């Protein structure tokens, strides 16, 4: 959540942020009104309690009618104190509920607009001219089937649409990508983590995934657990309700986990192949830093993602995501979009988000300053490798006319030294029933 003091001091900035996101501006005034009720009822409670304590000192010394009168007043005062306490509790609960509905304040340099209003910051690599090379590129699914790497037909048979199997070299390719990503992250100082895929409601709410993103979250109602859509959730909650010594910051973790997304609202989009699926594996970078370092850390996350995509020899662009396309927790987000030849456009492969202290405040992750006072840390997250989309980009960009696929040198040590992924030829996988 945002800092309530900041909201009181500069409500116009929060209103402008809500407007830029395309979200409810009136919510700002609703929060301020509830906060004012909370503070006034709190003051009323304090006054009544002080009067009650003073009265309590007079009663033992009073006699006769005076004492009876004081006891009567004490009873009335007790009822008034209870009512003020209840009113204060209700106002506080309402203020907190409304405050949780406000998204993070958008960074002033973020382009304003919707999904298509992003700003291109950089482009890297060279887009192949397949026409000049004399052949029509195959899409990743056709290539995956030739290689014996991807089986969506049986995935659909077993689990439904948007599920898949990675088979043979496809499974090995995932393991190679994950190991290479973890190796890069470890070299950069990240602590490798294998994280839970099921979390309690507070972890999901604390990271901001039960707001606008709730429709894409799988909820196990019987047990009240949520399946995570990214290891960002368990990583953010790892230090929940803790005070992290300032000398230990920054803390950097690289989490590998399965990810589950309902993909609500995407009917008809990316239905072919494995670009948009319900379950996939991902290596995610997550950082806890001093708030003064958050913008610099955001740039560092982007550089690590650029290093990764460059090593994979993929053409890509870096975009500054527009305000209306930001997640509720992010104040700013950079996406790296790889070129997908058969789609003729760049598609998101990685993202890096600066969440400032928004998540840490909700999850009560704090650090202690020199004077002993505590304050929330800042959190950031960045995708290093979302496996299926990376496989899509690798197969399509590195394909050869015969359906074989060039392996970038960086991946070869993790694929037994293979320089090329070869088609199975006329061989077929065991038939299914």
PDB file of N, CA, C and O in Angstrom, residues 212-250:
ATOM      1  N   UNK A 212      -6.432  -6.102  -9.027  1.00  0.00           N
ATOM      2  CA  UNK A 212      -6.786  -6.166 -10.436  1.00  0.00           C
ATOM      3  C   UNK A 212      -6.387  -7.492 -11.077  1.00  0.00           C
ATOM      4  O   UNK A 212      -6.932  -7.877 -12.114  1.00  0.00           O
ATOM      5  N   UNK A 213      -5.422  -8.219 -10.476  1.00  0.00           N
ATOM      6  CA  UNK A 213      -4.950  -9.474 -11.064  1.00  0.00           C
ATOM      7  C   UNK A 213      -5.677 -10.692 -10.514  1.00  0.00           C
ATOM      8  O   UNK A 213      -5.367 -11.823 -10.894  1.00  0.00           O
ATOM      9  N   UNK A 214      -6.655 -10.489  -9.647  1.00  0.00           N
ATOM     10  CA  UNK A 214      -7.299 -11.606  -8.959  1.00  0.00           C
ATOM     11  C   UNK A 214      -7.950 -12.584  -9.920  1.00  0.00           C
ATOM     12  O   UNK A 214      -7.983 -13.798  -9.653  1.00  0.00           O
ATOM     13  N   UNK A 215      -8.446 -12.109 -11.047  1.00  0.00           N
ATOM     14  CA  UNK A 215      -9.148 -12.997 -11.969  1.00  0.00           C
ATOM     15  C   UNK A 215      -8.214 -14.024 -12.607  1.00  0.00           C
ATOM     16  O   UNK A 215      -8.673 -15.039 -13.140  1.00  0.00           O
ATOM     17  N   UNK A 216      -6.910 -13.774 -12.550  1.00  0.00           N
ATOM     18  CA  UNK A 216      -5.961 -14.715 -13.139  1.00  0.00           C
ATOM     19  C   UNK A 216      -5.310 -15.644 -12.119  1.00  0.00           C
ATOM     20  O   UNK A 216      -4.395 -16.395 -12.453  1.00  0.00           O
ATOM     21  N   UNK A 217      -5.794 -15.598 -10.878  1.00  0.00           N
ATOM     22  CA  UNK A 217      -5.205 -16.390  -9.799  1.00  0.00           C
ATOM     23  C   UNK A 217      -6.054 -17.630  -9.543  1.00  0.00           C
ATOM     24  O   UNK A 217      -7.279 -17.563  -9.477  1.00  0.00           O
ATOM     25  N   UNK A 218      -5.392 -18.771  -9.394  1.00  0.00           N
ATOM     26  CA  UNK A 218      -6.075 -20.009  -9.006  1.00  0.00           C
ATOM     27  C   UNK A 218      -6.175 -20.064  -7.482  1.00  0.00           C
ATOM     28  O   UNK A 218      -5.170 -19.933  -6.777  1.00  0.00           O
ATOM     29  N   UNK A 219      -7.389 -20.294  -6.981  1.00  0.00           N
ATOM     30  CA  UNK A 219      -7.640 -20.345  -5.538  1.00  0.00           C
ATOM     31  C   UNK A 219      -8.177 -21.721  -5.163  1.00  0.00           C
ATOM     32  O   UNK A 219      -9.153 -22.193  -5.767  1.00  0.00           O
ATOM     33  N   UNK A 220      -7.549 -22.371  -4.193  1.00  0.00           N
ATOM     34  CA  UNK A 220      -8.031 -23.648  -3.683  1.00  0.00           C
ATOM     35  C   UNK A 220      -8.912 -23.347  -2.464  1.00  0.00           C
ATOM     36  O   UNK A 220      -8.417 -23.189  -1.349  1.00  0.00           O
ATOM     37  N   UNK A 221     -10.199 -23.245  -2.703  1.00  0.00           N
ATOM     38  CA  UNK A 221     -11.120 -22.753  -1.670  1.00  0.00           C
ATOM     39  C   UNK A 221     -11.157 -23.653  -0.440  1.00  0.00           C
ATOM     40  O   UNK A 221     -11.241 -23.164   0.695  1.00  0.00           O
ATOM     41  N   UNK A 222     -11.096 -24.943  -0.634  1.00  0.00           N
ATOM     42  CA  UNK A 222     -11.208 -25.870   0.498  1.00  0.00           C
ATOM     43  C   UNK A 222     -10.113 -25.632   1.524  1.00  0.00           C
ATOM     44  O   UNK A 222     -10.353 -25.707   2.741  1.00  0.00           O
ATOM     45  N   UNK A 223      -8.910 -25.344   1.051  1.00  0.00           N
ATOM     46  CA  UNK A 223      -7.771 -25.156   1.954  1.00  0.00           C
ATOM     47  C   UNK A 223      -7.381 -23.691   2.120  1.00  0.00           C
ATOM     48  O   UNK A 223      -6.487 -23.369   2.915  1.00  0.00           O
ATOM     49  N   UNK A 224      -8.004 -22.793   1.344  1.00  0.00           N
ATOM     50  CA  UNK A 224      -7.690 -21.370   1.344  1.00  0.00           C
ATOM     51  C   UNK A 224      -6.213 -21.117   1.037  1.00  0.00           C
ATOM     52  O   UNK A 224      -5.534 -20.351   1.716  1.00  0.00           O
ATOM     53  N   UNK A 225      -5.747 -21.789  -0.002  1.00  0.00           N
ATOM     54  CA  UNK A 225      -4.418 -21.554  -0.540  1.00  0.00           C
ATOM     55  C   UNK A 225      -4.541 -21.002  -1.959  1.00  0.00           C
ATOM     56  O   UNK A 225      -5.534 -21.251  -2.648  1.00  0.00           O
ATOM     57  N   UNK A 226      -3.509 -20.277  -2.377  1.00  0.00           N
ATOM     58  CA  UNK A 226      -3.434 -19.778  -3.744  1.00  0.00           C
ATOM     59  C   UNK A 226      -2.237 -20.391  -4.458  1.00  0.00           C
ATOM     60  O   UNK A 226      -1.160 -20.536  -3.864  1.00  0.00           O
ATOM     61  N   UNK A 227      -2.433 -20.760  -5.719  1.00  0.00           N
ATOM     62  CA  UNK A 227      -1.323 -21.169  -6.567  1.00  0.00           C
ATOM     63  C   UNK A 227      -0.655 -19.912  -7.104  1.00  0.00           C
ATOM     64  O   UNK A 227      -1.329 -19.027  -7.640  1.00  0.00           O
ATOM     65  N   UNK A 228       0.654 -19.829  -6.973  1.00  0.00           N
ATOM     66  CA  UNK A 228       1.348 -18.599  -7.366  1.00  0.00           C
ATOM     67  C   UNK A 228       1.457 -18.497  -8.886  1.00  0.00           C
ATOM     68  O   UNK A 228       1.623 -19.494  -9.588  1.00  0.00           O
ATOM     69  N   UNK A 229       1.351 -17.267  -9.378  1.00  0.00           N
ATOM     70  CA  UNK A 229       1.559 -17.002 -10.796  1.00  0.00           C
ATOM     71  C   UNK A 229       2.996 -16.646 -11.091  1.00  0.00           C
ATOM     72  O   UNK A 229       3.389 -16.514 -12.260  1.00  0.00           O
ATOM     73  N   UNK A 230       3.797 -16.489 -10.040  1.00  0.00           N
ATOM     74  CA  UNK A 230       5.206 -16.141 -10.138  1.00  0.00           C
ATOM     75  C   UNK A 230       5.833 -16.335  -8.770  1.00  0.00           C
ATOM     76  O   UNK A 230       5.160 -16.159  -7.742  1.00  0.00           O
ATOM     77  N   UNK A 231       7.129 -16.691  -8.738  1.00  0.00           N
ATOM     78  CA  UNK A 231       7.787 -16.838  -7.435  1.00  0.00           C
ATOM     79  C   UNK A 231       8.008 -15.492  -6.759  1.00  0.00           C
ATOM     80  O   UNK A 231       8.470 -15.438  -5.610  1.00  0.00           O
ATOM     81  N   UNK A 232       7.663 -14.401  -7.442  1.00  0.00           N
ATOM     82  CA  UNK A 232       7.670 -13.085  -6.795  1.00  0.00           C
ATOM     83  C   UNK A 232       6.875 -13.122  -5.491  1.00  0.00           C
ATOM     84  O   UNK A 232       7.255 -12.481  -4.503  1.00  0.00           O
ATOM     85  N   UNK A 233       5.765 -13.872  -5.482  1.00  0.00           N
ATOM     86  CA  UNK A 233       4.887 -13.886  -4.305  1.00  0.00           C
ATOM     87  C   UNK A 233       5.577 -14.511  -3.095  1.00  0.00           C
ATOM     88  O   UNK A 233       5.702 -13.860  -2.045  1.00  0.00           O
ATOM     89  N   UNK A 234       6.052 -15.765  -3.158  1.00  0.00           N
ATOM     90  CA  UNK A 234       6.728 -16.308  -1.976  1.00  0.00           C
ATOM     91  C   UNK A 234       8.052 -15.625  -1.659  1.00  0.00           C
ATOM     92  O   UNK A 234       8.462 -15.587  -0.490  1.00  0.00           O
ATOM     93  N   UNK A 235       8.717 -15.059  -2.665  1.00  0.00           N
ATOM     94  CA  UNK A 235       9.960 -14.344  -2.386  1.00  0.00           C
ATOM     95  C   UNK A 235       9.687 -13.041  -1.647  1.00  0.00           C
ATOM     96  O   UNK A 235      10.394 -12.681  -0.701  1.00  0.00           O
ATOM     97  N   UNK A 236       8.651 -12.315  -2.060  1.00  0.00           N
ATOM     98  CA  UNK A 236       8.288 -11.067  -1.378  1.00  0.00           C
ATOM     99  C   UNK A 236       7.895 -11.331   0.074  1.00  0.00           C
ATOM    100  O   UNK A 236       8.191 -10.540   0.969  1.00  0.00           O
ATOM    101  N   UNK A 237       7.215 -12.469   0.297  1.00  0.00           N
ATOM    102  CA  UNK A 237       6.732 -12.793   1.645  1.00  0.00           C
ATOM    103  C   UNK A 237       7.785 -13.495   2.494  1.00  0.00           C
ATOM    104  O   UNK A 237       7.546 -13.759   3.681  1.00  0.00           O
ATOM    105  N   UNK A 238       8.939 -13.785   1.936  1.00  0.00           N
ATOM    106  CA  UNK A 238       9.984 -14.522   2.647  1.00  0.00           C
ATOM    107  C   UNK A 238      10.387 -13.812   3.942  1.00  0.00           C
ATOM    108  O   UNK A 238      10.600 -14.441   4.978  1.00  0.00           O
ATOM    109  N   UNK A 239      10.478 -12.474   3.908  1.00  0.00           N
ATOM    110  CA  UNK A 239      10.848 -11.701   5.099  1.00  0.00           C
ATOM    111  C   UNK A 239       9.641 -10.973   5.708  1.00  0.00           C
ATOM    112  O   UNK A 239       9.811  -9.969   6.406  1.00  0.00           O
ATOM    113  N   UNK A 240       8.450 -11.478   5.459  1.00  0.00           N
ATOM    114  CA  UNK A 240       7.229 -10.887   6.006  1.00  0.00           C
ATOM    115  C   UNK A 240       7.314 -10.788   7.532  1.00  0.00           C
ATOM    116  O   UNK A 240       7.760 -11.720   8.205  1.00  0.00           O
ATOM    117  N   UNK A 241       6.910  -9.618   8.056  1.00  0.00           N
ATOM    118  CA  UNK A 241       6.902  -9.356   9.506  1.00  0.00           C
ATOM    119  C   UNK A 241       8.305  -9.422  10.122  1.00  0.00           C
ATOM    120  O   UNK A 241       8.457  -9.730  11.306  1.00  0.00           O
ATOM    121  N   UNK A 242       9.314  -9.092   9.341  1.00  0.00           N
ATOM    122  CA  UNK A 242      10.683  -9.102   9.843  1.00  0.00           C
ATOM    123  C   UNK A 242      11.309  -7.708   9.729  1.00  0.00           C
ATOM    124  O   UNK A 242      10.903  -6.910   8.891  1.00  0.00           O
ATOM    125  N   UNK A 243      12.298  -7.468  10.574  1.00  0.00           N
ATOM    126  CA  UNK A 243      13.129  -6.271  10.473  1.00  0.00           C
ATOM    127  C   UNK A 243      14.494  -6.717   9.959  1.00  0.00           C
ATOM    128  O   UNK A 243      15.206  -7.464  10.638  1.00  0.00           O
ATOM    129  N   UNK A 244      14.841  -6.291   8.761  1.00  0.00           N
ATOM    130  CA  UNK A 244      16.105  -6.677   8.136  1.00  0.00           C
ATOM    131  C   UNK A 244      17.161  -5.640   8.493  1.00  0.00           C
ATOM    132  O   UNK A 244      16.971  -4.446   8.220  1.00  0.00           O
ATOM    133  N   UNK A 245      18.258  -6.053   9.107  1.00  0.00           N
ATOM    134  CA  UNK A 245      19.314  -5.074   9.439  1.00  0.00           C
ATOM    135  C   UNK A 245      19.782  -4.338   8.183  1.00  0.00           C
ATOM    136  O   UNK A 245      19.963  -4.950   7.125  1.00  0.00           O
ATOM    137  N   UNK A 246      19.952  -3.043   8.279  1.00  0.00           N
ATOM    138  CA  UNK A 246      20.314  -2.231   7.113  1.00  0.00           C
ATOM    139  C   UNK A 246      21.614  -2.685   6.472  1.00  0.00           C
ATOM    140  O   UNK A 246      21.773  -2.592   5.250  1.00  0.00           O
ATOM    141  N   UNK A 247      22.534  -3.230   7.296  1.00  0.00           N
ATOM    142  CA  UNK A 247      23.823  -3.640   6.730  1.00  0.00           C
ATOM    143  C   UNK A 247      23.697  -4.900   5.863  1.00  0.00           C
ATOM    144  O   UNK A 247      24.622  -5.238   5.121  1.00  0.00           O
ATOM    145  N   UNK A 248      22.548  -5.598   5.941  1.00  0.00           N
ATOM    146  CA  UNK A 248      22.343  -6.783   5.101  1.00  0.00           C
ATOM    147  C   UNK A 248      21.737  -6.445   3.744  1.00  0.00           C
ATOM    148  O   UNK A 248      21.648  -7.323   2.866  1.00  0.00           O
ATOM    149  N   UNK A 249      21.299  -5.211   3.576  1.00  0.00           N
ATOM    150  CA  UNK A 249      20.718  -4.811   2.298  1.00  0.00           C
ATOM    151  C   UNK A 249      21.819  -4.471   1.307  1.00  0.00           C
ATOM    152  O   UNK A 249      22.867  -3.938   1.699  1.00  0.00           O
ATOM    153  N   UNK A 250      21.657  -4.753   0.023  1.00  0.00           N
ATOM    154  CA  UNK A 250      20.484  -5.378  -0.577  1.00  0.00           C
ATOM    155  C   UNK A 250      20.484  -6.896  -0.396  1.00  0.00           C
ATOM    156  O   UNK A 250      21.538  -7.524  -0.299  1.00  0.00           O
TER     157      UNK A 250
END
